[in-house]
Each structure stands twice: as structure tokens, then as C-alpha cells.
JSON list of N, CA and C in Angstrom, two decimals:
[
{"chain": "X", "resi": 1, "resn": "UNK", "atom": "N", "xyz": [96.48, 55.12, 105.55]},
{"chain": "X", "resi": 1, "resn": "UNK", "atom": "CA", "xyz": [95.77, 55.74, 104.47]},
{"chain": "X", "resi": 1, "resn": "UNK", "atom": "C", "xyz": [94.46, 54.99, 104.29]},
{"chain": "X", "resi": 2, "resn": "UNK", "atom": "N", "xyz": [93.37, 55.72, 104.33]},
{"chain": "X", "resi": 2, "resn": "UNK", "atom": "CA", "xyz": [92.06, 55.10, 104.23]},
{"chain": "X", "resi": 2, "resn": "UNK", "atom": "C", "xyz": [91.68, 54.79, 102.79]},
{"chain": "X", "resi": 3, "resn": "UNK", "atom": "N", "xyz": [90.63, 53.98, 102.71]},
{"chain": "X", "resi": 3, "resn": "UNK", "atom": "CA", "xyz": [90.14, 53.53, 101.41]},
{"chain": "X", "resi": 3, "resn": "UNK", "atom": "C", "xyz": [89.72, 54.70, 100.51]},
{"chain": "X", "resi": 4, "resn": "UNK", "atom": "N", "xyz": [88.95, 55.63, 101.07]},
{"chain": "X", "resi": 4, "resn": "UNK", "atom": "CA", "xyz": [88.44, 56.75, 100.27]},
{"chain": "X", "resi": 4, "resn": "UNK", "atom": "C", "xyz": [89.56, 57.70, 99.84]},
{"chain": "X", "resi": 5, "resn": "UNK", "atom": "N", "xyz": [90.57, 57.85, 100.69]},
{"chain": "X", "resi": 5, "resn": "UNK", "atom": "CA", "xyz": [91.70, 58.69, 100.34]},
{"chain": "X", "resi": 5, "resn": "UNK", "atom": "C", "xyz": [92.47, 58.09, 99.16]},
{"chain": "X", "resi": 6, "resn": "UNK", "atom": "N", "xyz": [92.67, 56.77, 99.20]},
{"chain": "X", "resi": 6, "resn": "UNK", "atom": "CA", "xyz": [93.36, 56.09, 98.10]},
{"chain": "X", "resi": 6, "resn": "UNK", "atom": "C", "xyz": [92.54, 56.15, 96.82]},
{"chain": "X", "resi": 7, "resn": "UNK", "atom": "N", "xyz": [91.22, 56.00, 96.96]},
{"chain": "X", "resi": 7, "resn": "UNK", "atom": "CA", "xyz": [90.34, 56.07, 95.80]},
{"chain": "X", "resi": 7, "resn": "UNK", "atom": "C", "xyz": [90.39, 57.47, 95.19]},
{"chain": "X", "resi": 8, "resn": "UNK", "atom": "N", "xyz": [90.41, 58.51, 96.01]},
{"chain": "X", "resi": 8, "resn": "UNK", "atom": "CA", "xyz": [90.48, 59.88, 95.48]},
{"chain": "X", "resi": 8, "resn": "UNK", "atom": "C", "xyz": [91.81, 60.13, 94.78]},
{"chain": "X", "resi": 9, "resn": "UNK", "atom": "N", "xyz": [92.90, 59.55, 95.28]},
{"chain": "X", "resi": 9, "resn": "UNK", "atom": "CA", "xyz": [94.20, 59.71, 94.62]},
{"chain": "X", "resi": 9, "resn": "UNK", "atom": "C", "xyz": [94.20, 59.03, 93.24]},
{"chain": "X", "resi": 10, "resn": "UNK", "atom": "N", "xyz": [93.59, 57.85, 93.15]},
{"chain": "X", "resi": 10, "resn": "UNK", "atom": "CA", "xyz": [93.49, 57.16, 91.85]},
{"chain": "X", "resi": 10, "resn": "UNK", "atom": "C", "xyz": [92.66, 58.00, 90.89]},
{"chain": "X", "resi": 11, "resn": "UNK", "atom": "N", "xyz": [91.56, 58.53, 91.37]},
{"chain": "X", "resi": 11, "resn": "UNK", "atom": "CA", "xyz": [90.68, 59.36, 90.53]},
{"chain": "X", "resi": 11, "resn": "UNK", "atom": "C", "xyz": [91.42, 60.60, 90.04]},
{"chain": "X", "resi": 12, "resn": "UNK", "atom": "N", "xyz": [92.15, 61.28, 90.94]},
{"chain": "X", "resi": 12, "resn": "UNK", "atom": "CA", "xyz": [92.94, 62.46, 90.54]},
{"chain": "X", "resi": 12, "resn": "UNK", "atom": "C", "xyz": [94.00, 62.07, 89.51]},
{"chain": "X", "resi": 13, "resn": "UNK", "atom": "N", "xyz": [94.60, 60.90, 89.66]},
{"chain": "X", "resi": 13, "resn": "UNK", "atom": "CA", "xyz": [95.60, 60.44, 88.70]},
{"chain": "X", "resi": 13, "resn": "UNK", "atom": "C", "xyz": [95.00, 60.24, 87.32]},
{"chain": "X", "resi": 14, "resn": "UNK", "atom": "N", "xyz": [93.82, 59.61, 87.26]},
{"chain": "X", "resi": 14, "resn": "UNK", "atom": "CA", "xyz": [93.15, 59.42, 85.98]},
{"chain": "X", "resi": 14, "resn": "UNK", "atom": "C", "xyz": [92.79, 60.76, 85.34]},
{"chain": "X", "resi": 15, "resn": "UNK", "atom": "N", "xyz": [92.28, 61.68, 86.14]},
{"chain": "X", "resi": 15, "resn": "UNK", "atom": "CA", "xyz": [91.93, 63.00, 85.62]},
{"chain": "X", "resi": 15, "resn": "UNK", "atom": "C", "xyz": [93.17, 63.72, 85.10]},
{"chain": "X", "resi": 16, "resn": "UNK", "atom": "N", "xyz": [94.27, 63.63, 85.82]},
{"chain": "X", "resi": 16, "resn": "UNK", "atom": "CA", "xyz": [95.51, 64.25, 85.38]},
{"chain": "X", "resi": 16, "resn": "UNK", "atom": "C", "xyz": [96.00, 63.70, 84.06]},
{"chain": "X", "resi": 17, "resn": "UNK", "atom": "N", "xyz": [95.94, 62.38, 83.91]},
{"chain": "X", "resi": 17, "resn": "UNK", "atom": "CA", "xyz": [96.35, 61.76, 82.64]},
{"chain": "X", "resi": 17, "resn": "UNK", "atom": "C", "xyz": [95.44, 62.18, 81.50]},
{"chain": "X", "resi": 18, "resn": "UNK", "atom": "N", "xyz": [94.15, 62.24, 81.77]},
{"chain": "X", "resi": 18, "resn": "UNK", "atom": "CA", "xyz": [93.18, 62.62, 80.74]},
{"chain": "X", "resi": 18, "resn": "UNK", "atom": "C", "xyz": [93.42, 64.06, 80.28]},
{"chain": "X", "resi": 19, "resn": "UNK", "atom": "N", "xyz": [93.66, 64.95, 81.24]},
{"chain": "X", "resi": 19, "resn": "UNK", "atom": "CA", "xyz": [93.90, 66.36, 80.89]},
{"chain": "X", "resi": 19, "resn": "UNK", "atom": "C", "xyz": [95.21, 66.50, 80.13]},
{"chain": "X", "resi": 20, "resn": "UNK", "atom": "N", "xyz": [96.28, 65.81, 80.56]},
{"chain": "X", "resi": 20, "resn": "UNK", "atom": "CA", "xyz": [97.53, 65.91, 79.81]},
{"chain": "X", "resi": 20, "resn": "UNK", "atom": "C", "xyz": [97.41, 65.37, 78.41]},
{"chain": "X", "resi": 21, "resn": "UNK", "atom": "N", "xyz": [96.58, 64.34, 78.23]},
{"chain": "X", "resi": 21, "resn": "UNK", "atom": "CA", "xyz": [96.36, 63.81, 76.89]},
{"chain": "X", "resi": 21, "resn": "UNK", "atom": "C", "xyz": [95.66, 64.85, 76.01]},
{"chain": "X", "resi": 22, "resn": "UNK", "atom": "N", "xyz": [94.67, 65.53, 76.57]},
{"chain": "X", "resi": 22, "resn": "UNK", "atom": "CA", "xyz": [93.97, 66.59, 75.83]},
{"chain": "X", "resi": 22, "resn": "UNK", "atom": "C", "xyz": [94.94, 67.72, 75.49]},
{"chain": "X", "resi": 23, "resn": "UNK", "atom": "N", "xyz": [95.80, 68.09, 76.45]},
{"chain": "X", "resi": 23, "resn": "UNK", "atom": "CA", "xyz": [96.77, 69.16, 76.20]},
{"chain": "X", "resi": 23, "resn": "UNK", "atom": "C", "xyz": [97.76, 68.76, 75.11]},
{"chain": "X", "resi": 24, "resn": "UNK", "atom": "N", "xyz": [98.17, 67.50, 75.09]},
{"chain": "X", "resi": 24, "resn": "UNK", "atom": "CA", "xyz": [99.10, 67.05, 74.07]},
{"chain": "X", "resi": 24, "resn": "UNK", "atom": "C", "xyz": [98.47, 67.06, 72.68]},
{"chain": "X", "resi": 25, "resn": "UNK", "atom": "N", "xyz": [97.19, 66.81, 72.62]},
{"chain": "X", "resi": 25, "resn": "UNK", "atom": "CA", "xyz": [96.50, 66.82, 71.33]},
{"chain": "X", "resi": 25, "resn": "UNK", "atom": "C", "xyz": [96.21, 68.24, 70.84]},
{"chain": "X", "resi": 26, "resn": "UNK", "atom": "N", "xyz": [96.07, 69.19, 71.77]},
{"chain": "X", "resi": 26, "resn": "UNK", "atom": "CA", "xyz": [95.72, 70.57, 71.42]},
{"chain": "X", "resi": 26, "resn": "UNK", "atom": "C", "xyz": [96.70, 71.57, 72.03]},
{"chain": "X", "resi": 27, "resn": "UNK", "atom": "N", "xyz": [97.93, 71.62, 71.55]},
{"chain": "X", "resi": 27, "resn": "UNK", "atom": "CA", "xyz": [98.88, 72.57, 72.14]},
{"chain": "X", "resi": 27, "resn": "UNK", "atom": "C", "xyz": [98.50, 74.03, 71.89]},
{"chain": "X", "resi": 28, "resn": "UNK", "atom": "N", "xyz": [97.75, 74.28, 70.80]},
{"chain": "X", "resi": 28, "resn": "UNK", "atom": "CA", "xyz": [97.34, 75.66, 70.52]},
{"chain": "X", "resi": 28, "resn": "UNK", "atom": "C", "xyz": [96.42, 76.18, 71.63]},
{"chain": "X", "resi": 29, "resn": "UNK", "atom": "N", "xyz": [95.53, 75.33, 72.10]},
{"chain": "X", "resi": 29, "resn": "UNK", "atom": "CA", "xyz": [94.61, 75.73, 73.16]},
{"chain": "X", "resi": 29, "resn": "UNK", "atom": "C", "xyz": [95.37, 76.06, 74.45]},
{"chain": "X", "resi": 30, "resn": "UNK", "atom": "N", "xyz": [96.37, 75.26, 74.76]},
{"chain": "X", "resi": 30, "resn": "UNK", "atom": "CA", "xyz": [97.18, 75.51, 75.96]},
{"chain": "X", "resi": 30, "resn": "UNK", "atom": "C", "xyz": [97.93, 76.82, 75.80]},
{"chain": "X", "resi": 31, "resn": "UNK", "atom": "N", "xyz": [98.47, 77.05, 74.60]},
{"chain": "X", "resi": 31, "resn": "UNK", "atom": "CA", "xyz": [99.21, 78.27, 74.32]},
{"chain": "X", "resi": 31, "resn": "UNK", "atom": "C", "xyz": [98.30, 79.50, 74.44]},
{"chain": "X", "resi": 32, "resn": "UNK", "atom": "N", "xyz": [97.11, 79.42, 73.88]},
{"chain": "X", "resi": 32, "resn": "UNK", "atom": "CA", "xyz": [96.16, 80.53, 73.95]},
{"chain": "X", "resi": 32, "resn": "UNK", "atom": "C", "xyz": [95.74, 80.81, 75.40]},
{"chain": "X", "resi": 33, "resn": "UNK", "atom": "N", "xyz": [95.55, 79.76, 76.16]},
{"chain": "X", "resi": 33, "resn": "UNK", "atom": "CA", "xyz": [95.18, 79.94, 77.58]},
{"chain": "X", "resi": 33, "resn": "UNK", "atom": "C", "xyz": [96.30, 80.64, 78.34]},
{"chain": "X", "resi": 34, "resn": "UNK", "atom": "N", "xyz": [97.55, 80.27, 78.03]},
{"chain": "X", "resi": 34, "resn": "UNK", "atom": "CA", "xyz": [98.70, 80.90, 78.69]},
{"chain": "X", "resi": 34, "resn": "UNK", "atom": "C", "xyz": [98.78, 82.38, 78.31]},
{"chain": "X", "resi": 35, "resn": "UNK", "atom": "N", "xyz": [98.52, 82.70, 77.05]},
{"chain": "X", "resi": 35, "resn": "UNK", "atom": "CA", "xyz": [98.55, 84.09, 76.60]},
{"chain": "X", "resi": 35, "resn": "UNK", "atom": "C", "xyz": [97.45, 84.88, 77.31]},
{"chain": "X", "resi": 36, "resn": "UNK", "atom": "N", "xyz": [96.25, 84.32, 77.37]},
{"chain": "X", "resi": 36, "resn": "UNK", "atom": "CA", "xyz": [95.13, 85.00, 78.05]},
{"chain": "X", "resi": 36, "resn": "UNK", "atom": "C", "xyz": [95.45, 85.25, 79.51]},
{"chain": "X", "resi": 37, "resn": "UNK", "atom": "N", "xyz": [96.08, 84.29, 80.15]},
{"chain": "X", "resi": 37, "resn": "UNK", "atom": "CA", "xyz": [96.45, 84.44, 81.56]},
{"chain": "X", "resi": 37, "resn": "UNK", "atom": "C", "xyz": [97.47, 85.56, 81.73]},
{"chain": "X", "resi": 38, "resn": "UNK", "atom": "N", "xyz": [98.44, 85.64, 80.83]},
{"chain": "X", "resi": 38, "resn": "UNK", "atom": "CA", "xyz": [99.45, 86.71, 80.90]},
{"chain": "X", "resi": 38, "resn": "UNK", "atom": "C", "xyz": [98.83, 88.08, 80.67]},
{"chain": "X", "resi": 39, "resn": "UNK", "atom": "N", "xyz": [97.89, 88.16, 79.73]},
{"chain": "X", "resi": 39, "resn": "UNK", "atom": "CA", "xyz": [97.22, 89.43, 79.46]},
{"chain": "X", "resi": 39, "resn": "UNK", "atom": "C", "xyz": [96.44, 89.89, 80.69]},
{"chain": "X", "resi": 40, "resn": "UNK", "atom": "N", "xyz": [95.75, 88.95, 81.32]},
{"chain": "X", "resi": 40, "resn": "UNK", "atom": "CA", "xyz": [94.98, 89.28, 82.53]},
{"chain": "X", "resi": 40, "resn": "UNK", "atom": "C", "xyz": [95.92, 89.77, 83.63]},
{"chain": "X", "resi": 41, "resn": "UNK", "atom": "N", "xyz": [97.04, 89.09, 83.82]},
{"chain": "X", "resi": 41, "resn": "UNK", "atom": "CA", "xyz": [98.00, 89.47, 84.85]},
{"chain": "X", "resi": 41, "resn": "UNK", "atom": "C", "xyz": [98.59, 90.85, 84.54]},
{"chain": "X", "resi": 42, "resn": "UNK", "atom": "N", "xyz": [98.86, 91.11, 83.26]},
{"chain": "X", "resi": 42, "resn": "UNK", "atom": "CA", "xyz": [99.41, 92.41, 82.85]},
{"chain": "X", "resi": 42, "resn": "UNK", "atom": "C", "xyz": [98.43, 93.53, 83.18]},
{"chain": "X", "resi": 43, "resn": "UNK", "atom": "N", "xyz": [97.14, 93.32, 82.91]},
{"chain": "X", "resi": 43, "resn": "UNK", "atom": "CA", "xyz": [96.13, 94.33, 83.25]},
{"chain": "X", "resi": 43, "resn": "UNK", "atom": "C", "xyz": [96.08, 94.59, 84.75]},
{"chain": "X", "resi": 44, "resn": "UNK", "atom": "N", "xyz": [96.15, 93.52, 85.54]},
{"chain": "X", "resi": 44, "resn": "UNK", "atom": "CA", "xyz": [96.12, 93.68, 87.00]},
{"chain": "X", "resi": 44, "resn": "UNK", "atom": "C", "xyz": [97.34, 94.48, 87.48]},
{"chain": "X", "resi": 45, "resn": "UNK", "atom": "N", "xyz": [98.50, 94.19, 86.90]},
{"chain": "X", "resi": 45, "resn": "UNK", "atom": "CA", "xyz": [99.71, 94.90, 87.30]},
{"chain": "X", "resi": 45, "resn": "UNK", "atom": "C", "xyz": [99.66, 96.37, 86.89]},
{"chain": "X", "resi": 46, "resn": "UNK", "atom": "N", "xyz": [99.13, 96.64, 85.69]},
{"chain": "X", "resi": 46, "resn": "UNK", "atom": "CA", "xyz": [99.00, 98.03, 85.25]},
{"chain": "X", "resi": 46, "resn": "UNK", "atom": "C", "xyz": [98.08, 98.81, 86.18]},
{"chain": "X", "resi": 47, "resn": "UNK", "atom": "N", "xyz": [96.99, 98.18, 86.61]},
{"chain": "X", "resi": 47, "resn": "UNK", "atom": "CA", "xyz": [96.06, 98.84, 87.52]},
{"chain": "X", "resi": 47, "resn": "UNK", "atom": "C", "xyz": [96.73, 99.13, 88.86]},
{"chain": "X", "resi": 48, "resn": "UNK", "atom": "N", "xyz": [97.50, 98.18, 89.35]},
{"chain": "X", "resi": 48, "resn": "UNK", "atom": "CA", "xyz": [98.20, 98.37, 90.63]},
{"chain": "X", "resi": 48, "resn": "UNK", "atom": "C", "xyz": [99.24, 99.49, 90.51]},
{"chain": "X", "resi": 49, "resn": "UNK", "atom": "N", "xyz": [99.97, 99.52, 89.42]},
{"chain": "X", "resi": 49, "resn": "UNK", "atom": "CA", "xyz": [100.98, 100.55, 89.22]},
{"chain": "X", "resi": 49, "resn": "UNK", "atom": "C", "xyz": [100.33, 101.92, 89.11]},
{"chain": "X", "resi": 50, "resn": "UNK", "atom": "N", "xyz": [99.21, 102.01, 88.42]},
{"chain": "X", "resi": 50, "resn": "UNK", "atom": "CA", "xyz": [98.55, 103.31, 88.29]},
{"chain": "X", "resi": 50, "resn": "UNK", "atom": "C", "xyz": [98.07, 103.81, 89.66]},
{"chain": "X", "resi": 51, "resn": "UNK", "atom": "N", "xyz": [97.62, 102.91, 90.52]},
{"chain": "X", "resi": 51, "resn": "UNK", "atom": "CA", "xyz": [97.23, 103.31, 91.87]},
{"chain": "X", "resi": 51, "resn": "UNK", "atom": "C", "xyz": [98.42, 103.82, 92.67]},
{"chain": "X", "resi": 52, "resn": "UNK", "atom": "N", "xyz": [99.56, 103.18, 92.52]},
{"chain": "X", "resi": 52, "resn": "UNK", "atom": "CA", "xyz": [100.77, 103.60, 93.22]},
{"chain": "X", "resi": 52, "resn": "UNK", "atom": "C", "xyz": [101.22, 104.97, 92.72]},
{"chain": "X", "resi": 53, "resn": "UNK", "atom": "N", "xyz": [101.19, 105.17, 91.40]},
{"chain": "X", "resi": 53, "resn": "UNK", "atom": "CA", "xyz": [101.59, 106.46, 90.83]},
{"chain": "X", "resi": 53, "resn": "UNK", "atom": "C", "xyz": [100.64, 107.56, 91.29]},
{"chain": "X", "resi": 54, "resn": "UNK", "atom": "N", "xyz": [99.35, 107.27, 91.34]},
{"chain": "X", "resi": 54, "resn": "UNK", "atom": "CA", "xyz": [98.37, 108.25, 91.81]},
{"chain": "X", "resi": 54, "resn": "UNK", "atom": "C", "xyz": [98.68, 108.67, 93.24]},
{"chain": "X", "resi": 55, "resn": "UNK", "atom": "N", "xyz": [98.92, 107.70, 94.11]},
{"chain": "X", "resi": 55, "resn": "UNK", "atom": "CA", "xyz": [99.22, 108.02, 95.50]},
{"chain": "X", "resi": 55, "resn": "UNK", "atom": "C", "xyz": [100.53, 108.79, 95.63]},
{"chain": "X", "resi": 56, "resn": "UNK", "atom": "N", "xyz": [101.53, 108.44, 94.83]},
{"chain": "X", "resi": 56, "resn": "UNK", "atom": "CA", "xyz": [102.80, 109.17, 94.86]},
{"chain": "X", "resi": 56, "resn": "UNK", "atom": "C", "xyz": [102.59, 110.63, 94.46]},
{"chain": "X", "resi": 57, "resn": "UNK", "atom": "N", "xyz": [101.83, 110.85, 93.38]},
{"chain": "X", "resi": 57, "resn": "UNK", "atom": "CA", "xyz": [101.58, 112.22, 92.92]},
{"chain": "X", "resi": 57, "resn": "UNK", "atom": "C", "xyz": [100.78, 113.01, 93.95]},
{"chain": "X", "resi": 58, "resn": "UNK", "atom": "N", "xyz": [99.82, 112.35, 94.59]},
{"chain": "X", "resi": 58, "resn": "UNK", "atom": "CA", "xyz": [99.03, 113.01, 95.62]},
{"chain": "X", "resi": 58, "resn": "UNK", "atom": "C", "xyz": [99.92, 113.43, 96.79]},
{"chain": "X", "resi": 59, "resn": "UNK", "atom": "N", "xyz": [100.80, 112.55, 97.20]},
{"chain": "X", "resi": 59, "resn": "UNK", "atom": "CA", "xyz": [101.72, 112.85, 98.30]},
{"chain": "X", "resi": 59, "resn": "UNK", "atom": "C", "xyz": [102.67, 113.98, 97.92]},
{"chain": "X", "resi": 60, "resn": "UNK", "atom": "N", "xyz": [103.17, 113.97, 96.69]},
{"chain": "X", "resi": 60, "resn": "UNK", "atom": "CA", "xyz": [104.06, 115.05, 96.25]},
{"chain": "X", "resi": 60, "resn": "UNK", "atom": "C", "xyz": [103.33, 116.38, 96.25]},
{"chain": "X", "resi": 61, "resn": "UNK", "atom": "N", "xyz": [102.06, 116.38, 95.86]},
{"chain": "X", "resi": 61, "resn": "UNK", "atom": "CA", "xyz": [101.27, 117.60, 95.89]},
{"chain": "X", "resi": 61, "resn": "UNK", "atom": "C", "xyz": [101.11, 118.14, 97.30]},
{"chain": "X", "resi": 62, "resn": "UNK", "atom": "N", "xyz": [100.86, 117.25, 98.25]},
{"chain": "X", "resi": 62, "resn": "UNK", "atom": "CA", "xyz": [100.74, 117.66, 99.65]},
{"chain": "X", "resi": 62, "resn": "UNK", "atom": "C", "xyz": [102.07, 118.22, 100.15]},
{"chain": "X", "resi": 63, "resn": "UNK", "atom": "N", "xyz": [103.17, 117.58, 99.77]},
{"chain": "X", "resi": 63, "resn": "UNK", "atom": "CA", "xyz": [104.48, 118.05, 100.21]},
{"chain": "X", "resi": 63, "resn": "UNK", "atom": "C", "xyz": [104.79, 119.43, 99.62]},
{"chain": "X", "resi": 64, "resn": "UNK", "atom": "N", "xyz": [104.49, 119.61, 98.35]},
{"chain": "X", "resi": 64, "resn": "UNK", "atom": "CA", "xyz": [104.73, 120.92, 97.72]},
{"chain": "X", "resi": 64, "resn": "UNK", "atom": "C", "xyz": [103.88, 122.00, 98.40]},
{"chain": "X", "resi": 65, "resn": "UNK", "atom": "N", "xyz": [102.61, 121.68, 98.66]},
{"chain": "X", "resi": 65, "resn": "UNK", "atom": "CA", "xyz": [101.73, 122.64, 99.33]},
{"chain": "X", "resi": 65, "resn": "UNK", "atom": "C", "xyz": [102.23, 123.01, 100.71]},
{"chain": "X", "resi": 66, "resn": "UNK", "atom": "N", "xyz": [102.72, 122.02, 101.45]},
{"chain": "X", "resi": 66, "resn": "UNK", "atom": "CA", "xyz": [103.24, 122.29, 102.80]},
{"chain": "X", "resi": 66, "resn": "UNK", "atom": "C", "xyz": [104.50, 123.15, 102.71]},
{"chain": "X", "resi": 67, "resn": "UNK", "atom": "N", "xyz": [105.34, 122.91, 101.72]},
{"chain": "X", "resi": 67, "resn": "UNK", "atom": "CA", "xyz": [106.56, 123.70, 101.55]},
{"chain": "X", "resi": 67, "resn": "UNK", "atom": "C", "xyz": [106.22, 125.15, 101.22]},
{"chain": "X", "resi": 68, "resn": "UNK", "atom": "N", "xyz": [105.26, 125.36, 100.34]},
{"chain": "X", "resi": 68, "resn": "UNK", "atom": "CA", "xyz": [104.84, 126.72, 99.98]},
{"chain": "X", "resi": 68, "resn": "UNK", "atom": "C", "xyz": [104.25, 127.42, 101.19]},
{"chain": "X", "resi": 69, "resn": "UNK", "atom": "N", "xyz": [103.41, 126.73, 101.96]},
{"chain": "X", "resi": 69, "resn": "UNK", "atom": "CA", "xyz": [102.82, 127.34, 103.14]},
{"chain": "X", "resi": 69, "resn": "UNK", "atom": "C", "xyz": [103.89, 127.70, 104.17]},
{"chain": "X", "resi": 70, "resn": "UNK", "atom": "N", "xyz": [104.89, 126.84, 104.34]},
{"chain": "X", "resi": 70, "resn": "UNK", "atom": "CA", "xyz": [105.97, 127.13, 105.27]},
{"chain": "X", "resi": 70, "resn": "UNK", "atom": "C", "xyz": [106.77, 128.35, 104.82]},
{"chain": "X", "resi": 71, "resn": "UNK", "atom": "N", "xyz": [107.00, 128.45, 103.51]},
{"chain": "X", "resi": 71, "resn": "UNK", "atom": "CA", "xyz": [107.75, 129.59, 102.99]},
{"chain": "X", "resi": 71, "resn": "UNK", "atom": "C", "xyz": [106.97, 130.89, 103.17]},
{"chain": "X", "resi": 72, "resn": "UNK", "atom": "N", "xyz": [105.66, 130.81, 103.15]},
{"chain": "X", "resi": 72, "resn": "UNK", "atom": "CA", "xyz": [104.82, 132.00, 103.33]},
{"chain": "X", "resi": 72, "resn": "UNK", "atom": "C", "xyz": [104.55, 132.28, 104.81]},
{"chain": "X", "resi": 73, "resn": "UNK", "atom": "N", "xyz": [105.03, 131.45, 105.69]},
{"chain": "X", "resi": 73, "resn": "UNK", "atom": "CA", "xyz": [104.86, 131.66, 107.11]},
{"chain": "X", "resi": 73, "resn": "UNK", "atom": "C", "xyz": [103.58, 131.09, 107.67]},
{"chain": "X", "resi": 74, "resn": "UNK", "atom": "N", "xyz": [102.87, 130.29, 106.90]},
{"chain": "X", "resi": 74, "resn": "UNK", "atom": "CA", "xyz": [101.63, 129.66, 107.38]},
{"chain": "X", "resi": 74, "resn": "UNK", "atom": "C", "xyz": [101.96, 128.27, 107.93]},
{"chain": "X", "resi": 75, "resn": "UNK", "atom": "N", "xyz": [101.17, 127.81, 108.86]},
{"chain": "X", "resi": 75, "resn": "UNK", "atom": "CA", "xyz": [101.41, 126.44, 109.36]},
{"chain": "X", "resi": 75, "resn": "UNK", "atom": "C", "xyz": [101.04, 125.42, 108.29]},
{"chain": "X", "resi": 76, "resn": "UNK", "atom": "N", "xyz": [101.79, 124.35, 108.22]},
{"chain": "X", "resi": 76, "resn": "UNK", "atom": "CA", "xyz": [101.49, 123.27, 107.28]},
{"chain": "X", "resi": 76, "resn": "UNK", "atom": "C", "xyz": [100.29, 122.50, 107.79]},
{"chain": "X", "resi": 77, "resn": "UNK", "atom": "N", "xyz": [99.39, 122.13, 106.90]},
{"chain": "X", "resi": 77, "resn": "UNK", "atom": "CA", "xyz": [98.23, 121.35, 107.32]},
{"chain": "X", "resi": 77, "resn": "UNK", "atom": "C", "xyz": [98.48, 119.87, 107.05]},
{"chain": "X", "resi": 78, "resn": "UNK", "atom": "N", "xyz": [97.74, 119.06, 107.74]},
{"chain": "X", "resi": 78, "resn": "UNK", "atom": "CA", "xyz": [97.89, 117.63, 107.58]},
{"chain": "X", "resi": 78, "resn": "UNK", "atom": "C", "xyz": [97.15, 117.18, 106.32]},
{"chain": "X", "resi": 79, "resn": "UNK", "atom": "N", "xyz": [97.70, 116.19, 105.59]},
{"chain": "X", "resi": 79, "resn": "UNK", "atom": "CA", "xyz": [97.02, 115.71, 104.37]},
{"chain": "X", "resi": 79, "resn": "UNK", "atom": "C", "xyz": [95.64, 115.16, 104.68]},
{"chain": "X", "resi": 80, "resn": "UNK", "atom": "N", "xyz": [94.70, 115.48, 103.81]},
{"chain": "X", "resi": 80, "resn": "UNK", "atom": "CA", "xyz": [93.37, 114.95, 103.95]},
{"chain": "X", "resi": 80, "resn": "UNK", "atom": "C", "xyz": [92.48, 115.76, 104.90]},
{"chain": "X", "resi": 81, "resn": "UNK", "atom": "N", "xyz": [93.00, 116.82, 105.46]},
{"chain": "X", "resi": 81, "resn": "UNK", "atom": "CA", "xyz": [92.22, 117.64, 106.38]},
{"chain": "X", "resi": 81, "resn": "UNK", "atom": "C", "xyz": [91.97, 119.00, 105.73]},
{"chain": "X", "resi": 82, "resn": "UNK", "atom": "N", "xyz": [90.78, 119.56, 105.89]},
{"chain": "X", "resi": 82, "resn": "UNK", "atom": "CA", "xyz": [90.50, 120.87, 105.31]},
{"chain": "X", "resi": 82, "resn": "UNK", "atom": "C", "xyz": [91.31, 121.96, 106.03]},
{"chain": "X", "resi": 83, "resn": "UNK", "atom": "N", "xyz": [91.69, 123.01, 105.28]},
{"chain": "X", "resi": 83, "resn": "UNK", "atom": "CA", "xyz": [92.48, 124.10, 105.87]},
{"chain": "X", "resi": 83, "resn": "UNK", "atom": "C", "xyz": [91.63, 124.90, 106.86]},
{"chain": "X", "resi": 84, "resn": "UNK", "atom": "N", "xyz": [90.45, 125.28, 106.42]},
{"chain": "X", "resi": 84, "resn": "UNK", "atom": "CA", "xyz": [89.54, 126.02, 107.29]},
{"chain": "X", "resi": 84, "resn": "UNK", "atom": "C", "xyz": [88.20, 125.31, 107.33]},
{"chain": "X", "resi": 85, "resn": "UNK", "atom": "N", "xyz": [87.60, 125.32, 108.46]},
{"chain": "X", "resi": 85, "resn": "UNK", "atom": "CA", "xyz": [86.26, 124.74, 108.55]},
{"chain": "X", "resi": 85, "resn": "UNK", "atom": "C", "xyz": [85.25, 125.82, 108.23]},
{"chain": "X", "resi": 86, "resn": "UNK", "atom": "N", "xyz": [84.29, 125.47, 107.42]},
{"chain": "X", "resi": 86, "resn": "UNK", "atom": "CA", "xyz": [83.22, 126.40, 107.08]},
{"chain": "X", "resi": 86, "resn": "UNK", "atom": "C", "xyz": [82.16, 126.36, 108.17]},
{"chain": "X", "resi": 87, "resn": "UNK", "atom": "N", "xyz": [81.59, 127.52, 108.51]},
{"chain": "X", "resi": 87, "resn": "UNK", "atom": "CA", "xyz": [80.51, 127.51, 109.52]},
{"chain": "X", "resi": 87, "resn": "UNK", "atom": "C", "xyz": [79.27, 126.81, 108.98]},
{"chain": "X", "resi": 88, "resn": "UNK", "atom": "N", "xyz": [78.59, 126.14, 109.82]},
{"chain": "X", "resi": 88, "resn": "UNK", "atom": "CA", "xyz": [77.38, 125.41, 109.40]},
{"chain": "X", "resi": 88, "resn": "UNK", "atom": "C", "xyz": [76.16, 126.24, 109.56]}
]
């Protein structure tokens, strides 16, 4: 273990002690930070779930459309592709 590596470990130890001392003096601040972090995580999860629900609904719509087309005797089209191409 080199000199600078040992020195950095001592420095990190002092910083850790200093931060824990501040946290012990201000538990409300630590509590508020934890709440803010949870709120942020909750927003991220809600956004991810809404994206999943959107994709599920889109896929169900494509499946329903393909089923209706099959029942009417038309070929099913692939999702994301236009049914007929318009002339240019």
C-alpha cells in the first residue's frame, strides 16, 4: 500500500466522521433528504409504469385490429406499418 493511498484512506475516514457528526446533530435534514429521495424514485417508477402500460395498450390495439381483419377475411398487417401506401 503506497503512501498516497494510505493518505487518501485517512482523509476519507476524517470526512466520514465529520459527515456522521453533522448527521447526528441534524437528524431532520437526513430525514428530509431520505423523503426527497423516495419521492424522486416514486416519480421515476410512475413514469416507467406509464410507459409500460402505454406499450401494452398499443399492442392490445394491434392485436384487436388484426383479429377484426382476420374475421373480415383481410390479411393482418404488421404493427407499425401502414395498411396501404399512398401514391406520391
